[in-house]
Amino acid sequence: VNVIDTQVNASGVDAGWQYAHLINAGEEIHFTNVTFNTGYYAQGYIQQLGTGNSANAAILEITYTTCFIDGGATPVNGPWYGLWISGADGNGSQPISRITLNSTSINGEGNVPVNTSFGKGIFVDGTNRGGTFPQALVDFQMNGGRIQGWYRHAADVQGGNSIQLNGVRSYSNNTGSVSAPGINMGANVSRFLLANNVSGGIIGTTDLQTYGISIENGASGQVVNNDLCLNTTGALNDATAAPTTAVRKVLVTNNACFNGNRAASSPAMPASTVNQFNPFGSQAWVSVYGGTVSDIKLNGQ
């Protein structure tokens, strides 16, 4: 299915259609140069149903190329989400997979949602459904584009496997000042990659976002080569556990305004030949002192 050079538009209507587009099942659905600007609940809803003809159907290969998802259709009570992805009603037997946004922007216009827990550019449900795909979303990519002007997060991904945001610009979100970062990875997200993004203020202005990126305990992935400057509270909030007996689940490398400046740690001295792991997940300066040290190996060398 190809939808090309189309506008779904009801700008100025306070309570328009529920969704500008709704996908409950399908494969190879491609939107190119499409503007979505009419949904009361969401401009786009990709939802896996648990009942009816589309019960637990796979949703595969949905692409958005040079599209504009606009939150300005409902000026009084803005839409809940720009793009809402949910498999909560399914049973975990089928995935929502290969969802790709290329050079697509998601604009919130600062509108206040009917409920202040809503108001997110991208929201991904994190319900554990069991089965083969306990997290419905598998393999999501957003390449380029902007997410700005949302009441809370630019992107709140609460669940999923292989989630990638690359080269995305996130700014002027958290307009409701409800302690929301630009990009948030939830506890049920595994193997995420946040790379080459810019999440924070523009032209020297401190942003409304609390953090450029925030990561909840339980998530796993990498944060690489991002510009996280000019956020209200800080660049990065990583709440994941900091083990010394295993590799930290989140690795953080080469991010502007965050150079691994975590609080210093003094782990207990390990027994001889027992591996000690960097608890920070990013480059760290290590001082070894006291006692008698005869041999130290770094990564086996």
PDB file of N, CA, C and O in Angstrom, residues 58-97:
ATOM      1  N   ALA A  58       0.304  -9.711  12.662  1.00  0.00           N
ATOM      2  CA  ALA A  58       1.587  -9.031  12.552  1.00  0.00           C
ATOM      3  C   ALA A  58       1.399  -7.707  11.812  1.00  0.00           C
ATOM      4  O   ALA A  58       0.569  -7.590  10.902  1.00  0.00           O
ATOM      5  N   ILE A  59       2.166  -6.704  12.210  1.00  0.00           N
ATOM      6  CA  ILE A  59       2.206  -5.418  11.521  1.00  0.00           C
ATOM      7  C   ILE A  59       3.651  -5.206  11.115  1.00  0.00           C
ATOM      8  O   ILE A  59       4.529  -5.027  11.968  1.00  0.00           O
ATOM      9  N   LEU A  60       3.914  -5.249   9.804  1.00  0.00           N
ATOM     10  CA  LEU A  60       5.290  -5.310   9.318  1.00  0.00           C
ATOM     11  C   LEU A  60       5.558  -4.252   8.255  1.00  0.00           C
ATOM     12  O   LEU A  60       4.695  -3.930   7.444  1.00  0.00           O
ATOM     13  N   GLU A  61       6.785  -3.713   8.293  1.00  0.00           N
ATOM     14  CA  GLU A  61       7.305  -2.874   7.211  1.00  0.00           C
ATOM     15  C   GLU A  61       6.414  -1.667   6.933  1.00  0.00           C
ATOM     16  O   GLU A  61       5.859  -1.509   5.854  1.00  0.00           O
ATOM     17  N   ILE A  62       6.296  -0.814   7.944  1.00  0.00           N
ATOM     18  CA  ILE A  62       5.588   0.454   7.806  1.00  0.00           C
ATOM     19  C   ILE A  62       6.641   1.552   7.701  1.00  0.00           C
ATOM     20  O   ILE A  62       7.504   1.669   8.584  1.00  0.00           O
ATOM     21  N   THR A  63       6.622   2.338   6.647  1.00  0.00           N
ATOM     22  CA  THR A  63       7.629   3.375   6.468  1.00  0.00           C
ATOM     23  C   THR A  63       6.972   4.740   6.277  1.00  0.00           C
ATOM     24  O   THR A  63       5.909   4.859   5.675  1.00  0.00           O
ATOM     25  N   TYR A  64       7.634   5.743   6.828  1.00  0.00           N
ATOM     26  CA  TYR A  64       7.251   7.147   6.654  1.00  0.00           C
ATOM     27  C   TYR A  64       8.474   7.859   6.077  1.00  0.00           C
ATOM     28  O   TYR A  64       9.540   7.878   6.709  1.00  0.00           O
ATOM     29  N   THR A  65       8.330   8.443   4.901  1.00  0.00           N
ATOM     30  CA  THR A  65       9.450   9.125   4.248  1.00  0.00           C
ATOM     31  C   THR A  65       9.061  10.562   3.947  1.00  0.00           C
ATOM     32  O   THR A  65       8.040  10.811   3.287  1.00  0.00           O
ATOM     33  N   THR A  66       9.850  11.498   4.469  1.00  0.00           N
ATOM     34  CA  THR A  66       9.602  12.940   4.320  1.00  0.00           C
ATOM     35  C   THR A  66       8.143  13.292   4.636  1.00  0.00           C
ATOM     36  O   THR A  66       7.498  14.028   3.902  1.00  0.00           O
ATOM     37  N   CYS A  67       7.653  12.747   5.748  1.00  0.00           N
ATOM     38  CA  CYS A  67       6.289  13.050   6.188  1.00  0.00           C
ATOM     39  C   CYS A  67       6.311  14.108   7.289  1.00  0.00           C
ATOM     40  O   CYS A  67       7.355  14.398   7.883  1.00  0.00           O
ATOM     41  N   PHE A  68       5.158  14.692   7.561  1.00  0.00           N
ATOM     42  CA  PHE A  68       5.013  15.698   8.607  1.00  0.00           C
ATOM     43  C   PHE A  68       3.842  15.285   9.486  1.00  0.00           C
ATOM     44  O   PHE A  68       2.699  15.244   9.039  1.00  0.00           O
ATOM     45  N   ILE A  69       4.133  14.953  10.744  1.00  0.00           N
ATOM     46  CA  ILE A  69       3.119  14.552  11.710  1.00  0.00           C
ATOM     47  C   ILE A  69       2.936  15.730  12.652  1.00  0.00           C
ATOM     48  O   ILE A  69       3.816  16.038  13.454  1.00  0.00           O
ATOM     49  N   ASP A  70       1.803  16.403  12.557  1.00  0.00           N
ATOM     50  CA  ASP A  70       1.615  17.698  13.205  1.00  0.00           C
ATOM     51  C   ASP A  70       0.614  17.591  14.343  1.00  0.00           C
ATOM     52  O   ASP A  70      -0.482  17.048  14.184  1.00  0.00           O
ATOM     53  N   GLY A  71       0.979  18.121  15.508  1.00  0.00           N
ATOM     54  CA  GLY A  71       0.092  18.082  16.664  1.00  0.00           C
ATOM     55  C   GLY A  71      -0.806  19.289  16.777  1.00  0.00           C
ATOM     56  O   GLY A  71      -1.375  19.526  17.841  1.00  0.00           O
ATOM     57  N   GLY A  72      -0.956  20.061  15.718  1.00  0.00           N
ATOM     58  CA  GLY A  72      -1.698  21.310  15.817  1.00  0.00           C
ATOM     59  C   GLY A  72      -3.152  21.245  15.425  1.00  0.00           C
ATOM     60  O   GLY A  72      -3.804  22.271  15.287  1.00  0.00           O
ATOM     61  N   ALA A  73      -3.693  20.044  15.263  1.00  0.00           N
ATOM     62  CA  ALA A  73      -5.069  19.948  14.780  1.00  0.00           C
ATOM     63  C   ALA A  73      -6.089  20.292  15.856  1.00  0.00           C
ATOM     64  O   ALA A  73      -7.207  20.671  15.557  1.00  0.00           O
ATOM     65  N   THR A  74      -5.708  20.149  17.121  1.00  0.00           N
ATOM     66  CA  THR A  74      -6.669  20.356  18.202  1.00  0.00           C
ATOM     67  C   THR A  74      -6.127  21.426  19.140  1.00  0.00           C
ATOM     68  O   THR A  74      -5.444  21.126  20.114  1.00  0.00           O
ATOM     69  N   PRO A  75      -6.408  22.695  18.889  1.00  0.00           N
ATOM     70  CA  PRO A  75      -5.736  23.776  19.598  1.00  0.00           C
ATOM     71  C   PRO A  75      -6.066  23.883  21.074  1.00  0.00           C
ATOM     72  O   PRO A  75      -5.291  24.443  21.837  1.00  0.00           O
ATOM     73  N   VAL A  76      -7.199  23.382  21.528  1.00  0.00           N
ATOM     74  CA  VAL A  76      -7.552  23.478  22.940  1.00  0.00           C
ATOM     75  C   VAL A  76      -6.989  22.288  23.708  1.00  0.00           C
ATOM     76  O   VAL A  76      -6.233  22.436  24.665  1.00  0.00           O
ATOM     77  N   ASN A  77      -7.362  21.094  23.303  1.00  0.00           N
ATOM     78  CA  ASN A  77      -6.829  19.874  23.908  1.00  0.00           C
ATOM     79  C   ASN A  77      -6.028  19.128  22.849  1.00  0.00           C
ATOM     80  O   ASN A  77      -6.582  18.401  22.041  1.00  0.00           O
ATOM     81  N   GLY A  78      -4.716  19.350  22.873  1.00  0.00           N
ATOM     82  CA  GLY A  78      -3.861  18.780  21.837  1.00  0.00           C
ATOM     83  C   GLY A  78      -3.893  17.265  21.824  1.00  0.00           C
ATOM     84  O   GLY A  78      -4.320  16.624  22.794  1.00  0.00           O
ATOM     85  N   PRO A  79      -3.435  16.630  20.772  1.00  0.00           N
ATOM     86  CA  PRO A  79      -3.481  15.167  20.670  1.00  0.00           C
ATOM     87  C   PRO A  79      -2.623  14.524  21.755  1.00  0.00           C
ATOM     88  O   PRO A  79      -1.655  15.101  22.233  1.00  0.00           O
ATOM     89  N   TRP A  80      -3.001  13.302  22.107  1.00  0.00           N
ATOM     90  CA  TRP A  80      -2.227  12.580  23.107  1.00  0.00           C
ATOM     91  C   TRP A  80      -0.812  12.341  22.617  1.00  0.00           C
ATOM     92  O   TRP A  80       0.137  12.601  23.325  1.00  0.00           O
ATOM     93  N   TYR A  81      -0.711  11.856  21.358  1.00  0.00           N
ATOM     94  CA  TYR A  81       0.589  11.475  20.823  1.00  0.00           C
ATOM     95  C   TYR A  81       0.673  11.834  19.337  1.00  0.00           C
ATOM     96  O   TYR A  81      -0.343  11.879  18.640  1.00  0.00           O
ATOM     97  N   GLY A  82       1.907  12.037  18.873  1.00  0.00           N
ATOM     98  CA  GLY A  82       2.109  12.157  17.439  1.00  0.00           C
ATOM     99  C   GLY A  82       2.023  10.790  16.790  1.00  0.00           C
ATOM    100  O   GLY A  82       1.209  10.557  15.898  1.00  0.00           O
ATOM    101  N   LEU A  83       2.851   9.857  17.263  1.00  0.00           N
ATOM    102  CA  LEU A  83       2.822   8.474  16.785  1.00  0.00           C
ATOM    103  C   LEU A  83       2.762   7.565  18.010  1.00  0.00           C
ATOM    104  O   LEU A  83       3.630   7.598  18.877  1.00  0.00           O
ATOM    105  N   TRP A  84       1.713   6.750  18.063  1.00  0.00           N
ATOM    106  CA  TRP A  84       1.438   5.879  19.210  1.00  0.00           C
ATOM    107  C   TRP A  84       1.551   4.437  18.732  1.00  0.00           C
ATOM    108  O   TRP A  84       0.868   4.031  17.779  1.00  0.00           O
ATOM    109  N   ILE A  85       2.417   3.659  19.368  1.00  0.00           N
ATOM    110  CA  ILE A  85       2.620   2.260  18.985  1.00  0.00           C
ATOM    111  C   ILE A  85       2.288   1.391  20.185  1.00  0.00           C
ATOM    112  O   ILE A  85       2.883   1.530  21.256  1.00  0.00           O
ATOM    113  N   SER A  86       1.338   0.483  20.021  1.00  0.00           N
ATOM    114  CA  SER A  86       0.863  -0.305  21.146  1.00  0.00           C
ATOM    115  C   SER A  86       0.516  -1.719  20.714  1.00  0.00           C
ATOM    116  O   SER A  86      -0.221  -1.927  19.749  1.00  0.00           O
ATOM    117  N   GLY A  87       1.037  -2.678  21.448  1.00  0.00           N
ATOM    118  CA  GLY A  87       0.632  -4.070  21.250  1.00  0.00           C
ATOM    119  C   GLY A  87       0.027  -4.632  22.510  1.00  0.00           C
ATOM    120  O   GLY A  87      -0.006  -5.845  22.714  1.00  0.00           O
ATOM    121  N   ALA A  88      -0.441  -3.751  23.389  1.00  0.00           N
ATOM    122  CA  ALA A  88      -0.900  -4.186  24.706  1.00  0.00           C
ATOM    123  C   ALA A  88      -2.077  -5.143  24.636  1.00  0.00           C
ATOM    124  O   ALA A  88      -2.259  -5.974  25.524  1.00  0.00           O
ATOM    125  N   ASP A  89      -2.902  -5.032  23.578  1.00  0.00           N
ATOM    126  CA  ASP A  89      -4.085  -5.890  23.486  1.00  0.00           C
ATOM    127  C   ASP A  89      -3.770  -7.264  22.900  1.00  0.00           C
ATOM    128  O   ASP A  89      -4.597  -8.159  22.937  1.00  0.00           O
ATOM    129  N   GLY A  90      -2.581  -7.431  22.313  1.00  0.00           N
ATOM    130  CA  GLY A  90      -2.230  -8.712  21.710  1.00  0.00           C
ATOM    131  C   GLY A  90      -1.785  -9.726  22.750  1.00  0.00           C
ATOM    132  O   GLY A  90      -1.764  -9.466  23.949  1.00  0.00           O
ATOM    133  N   ASN A  91      -1.416 -10.925  22.276  1.00  0.00           N
ATOM    134  CA  ASN A  91      -1.004 -11.982  23.206  1.00  0.00           C
ATOM    135  C   ASN A  91       0.469 -12.328  23.070  1.00  0.00           C
ATOM    136  O   ASN A  91       0.920 -13.323  23.633  1.00  0.00           O
ATOM    137  N   GLY A  92       1.230 -11.546  22.334  1.00  0.00           N
ATOM    138  CA  GLY A  92       2.653 -11.785  22.197  1.00  0.00           C
ATOM    139  C   GLY A  92       3.024 -12.790  21.132  1.00  0.00           C
ATOM    140  O   GLY A  92       4.186 -13.182  21.030  1.00  0.00           O
ATOM    141  N   SER A  93       2.069 -13.202  20.318  1.00  0.00           N
ATOM    142  CA  SER A  93       2.382 -14.213  19.300  1.00  0.00           C
ATOM    143  C   SER A  93       2.938 -13.604  18.026  1.00  0.00           C
ATOM    144  O   SER A  93       3.580 -14.298  17.236  1.00  0.00           O
ATOM    145  N   GLN A  94       2.692 -12.297  17.790  1.00  0.00           N
ATOM    146  CA  GLN A  94       3.145 -11.645  16.561  1.00  0.00           C
ATOM    147  C   GLN A  94       3.778 -10.293  16.908  1.00  0.00           C
ATOM    148  O   GLN A  94       3.385  -9.648  17.892  1.00  0.00           O
ATOM    149  N   PRO A  95       4.725  -9.818  16.095  1.00  0.00           N
ATOM    150  CA  PRO A  95       5.382  -8.547  16.398  1.00  0.00           C
ATOM    151  C   PRO A  95       4.780  -7.370  15.633  1.00  0.00           C
ATOM    152  O   PRO A  95       4.007  -7.537  14.690  1.00  0.00           O
ATOM    153  N   ILE A  96       5.149  -6.188  16.082  1.00  0.00           N
ATOM    154  CA  ILE A  96       5.070  -4.972  15.262  1.00  0.00           C
ATOM    155  C   ILE A  96       6.516  -4.689  14.876  1.00  0.00           C
ATOM    156  O   ILE A  96       7.334  -4.344  15.737  1.00  0.00           O
ATOM    157  N   SER A  97       6.850  -4.872  13.613  1.00  0.00           N
ATOM    158  CA  SER A  97       8.264  -4.928  13.254  1.00  0.00           C
ATOM    159  C   SER A  97       8.595  -4.123  12.010  1.00  0.00           C
ATOM    160  O   SER A  97       7.771  -3.958  11.125  1.00  0.00           O
TER     161      SER A  97
END
